[in-house]
Amino acid sequence: MSEAASASAPAPAALHTRNARKSVGELASLLSNAFHLALLAQEINGILTDFAVTIFADRVFIVVTQLGTFGTLVR
C-alpha cells in the first residue's frame, strides 16, 4: 500500500464514527471500484458491528468487530 493510501486510512478506533459508516450497497460499490479499504458499520441484534475489508495483491483481509477496535493481531 502506498504512503498516501495508508495515511488516509482511518484508525481502527474511528470505525464507529458516523463518517465511516457505509451501507451494504455502498460497500459493494467501493469494492467494485477497486478501493483497497472498505468500511461498513451495521447494527446487528441491537449491537453496532463494524466490518473492514482490505484488499492486498495476494489476499483479502476481513475484520468483523463489535468492540470498535481491531484488538491485537498476531500472525
Coordinates of C-alpha atoms in Angstrom, one line a residue:
M1 CA 0.0 0.0 0.0
S2 CA 1.4 3.4 -0.9
E3 CA 2.2 6.0 1.8
A4 CA -0.7 8.2 0.6
A5 CA -3.2 5.3 0.9
S6 CA -2.0 4.3 4.3
A7 CA -2.1 7.9 5.6
S8 CA -5.7 8.3 4.5
A9 CA -6.9 5.1 6.1
P10 CA -8.8 5.6 9.3
A11 CA -7.5 4.3 12.6
P12 CA -9.4 1.2 13.9
A13 CA -10.9 3.3 16.8
A14 CA -12.5 5.6 14.1
L15 CA -14.8 2.8 12.8
H16 CA -17.7 3.9 15.0
T17 CA -17.7 7.5 13.7
R18 CA -20.7 8.4 11.6
N19 CA -18.4 9.4 8.7
A20 CA -17.0 5.9 8.4
R21 CA -20.4 4.1 8.2
K22 CA -21.4 2.7 4.8
S23 CA -24.5 0.8 3.7
V24 CA -24.2 -2.7 2.3
G25 CA -24.7 -1.3 -1.2
E26 CA -22.0 1.4 -0.7
L27 CA -19.6 -1.3 0.5
A28 CA -20.2 -3.4 -2.7
S29 CA -19.7 -0.3 -4.8
L30 CA -16.4 0.6 -3.1
L31 CA -15.1 -2.9 -3.6
S32 CA -16.1 -3.0 -7.2
N33 CA -14.4 0.3 -7.8
A34 CA -11.1 -1.3 -6.7
F35 CA -10.6 0.5 -3.4
H36 CA -8.0 -1.1 -1.2
L37 CA -10.1 -0.4 2.0
A38 CA -13.8 -0.5 2.6
L39 CA -15.6 0.1 5.9
L40 CA -19.2 -0.8 6.9
A41 CA -21.0 -0.3 10.2
Q42 CA -24.3 -2.2 10.6
E43 CA -26.5 -2.7 13.6
I44 CA -26.9 -6.5 14.2
N45 CA -29.3 -7.5 17.0
G46 CA -29.0 -4.0 18.5
I47 CA -25.2 -4.0 18.6
L48 CA -23.2 -1.8 16.2
T49 CA -21.0 -4.1 14.2
D50 CA -18.1 -2.9 12.1
F51 CA -16.7 -4.6 9.0
A52 CA -13.4 -3.7 7.4
V53 CA -12.3 -5.2 4.1
T54 CA -8.7 -4.6 3.0
I55 CA -7.6 -5.9 -0.4
F56 CA -4.0 -6.8 -0.9
A57 CA -2.2 -8.0 -4.0
D58 CA -2.4 -11.7 -3.0
R59 CA -5.2 -11.9 -0.4
V60 CA -8.3 -10.2 1.2
F61 CA -8.3 -9.3 4.9
I62 CA -11.7 -9.1 6.5
V63 CA -12.3 -7.9 10.1
V64 CA -15.6 -8.0 11.9
T65 CA -15.8 -6.4 15.4
Q66 CA -18.4 -5.3 17.9
L67 CA -15.8 -3.6 20.1
G68 CA -15.0 -0.7 17.9
T69 CA -11.3 -1.8 17.6
F70 CA -9.3 -4.5 15.9
G71 CA -7.7 -5.5 19.2
T72 CA -4.3 -7.3 18.8
L73 CA -3.5 -9.1 15.6
V74 CA -0.8 -11.8 15.8
R75 CA 0.4 -13.9 13.0

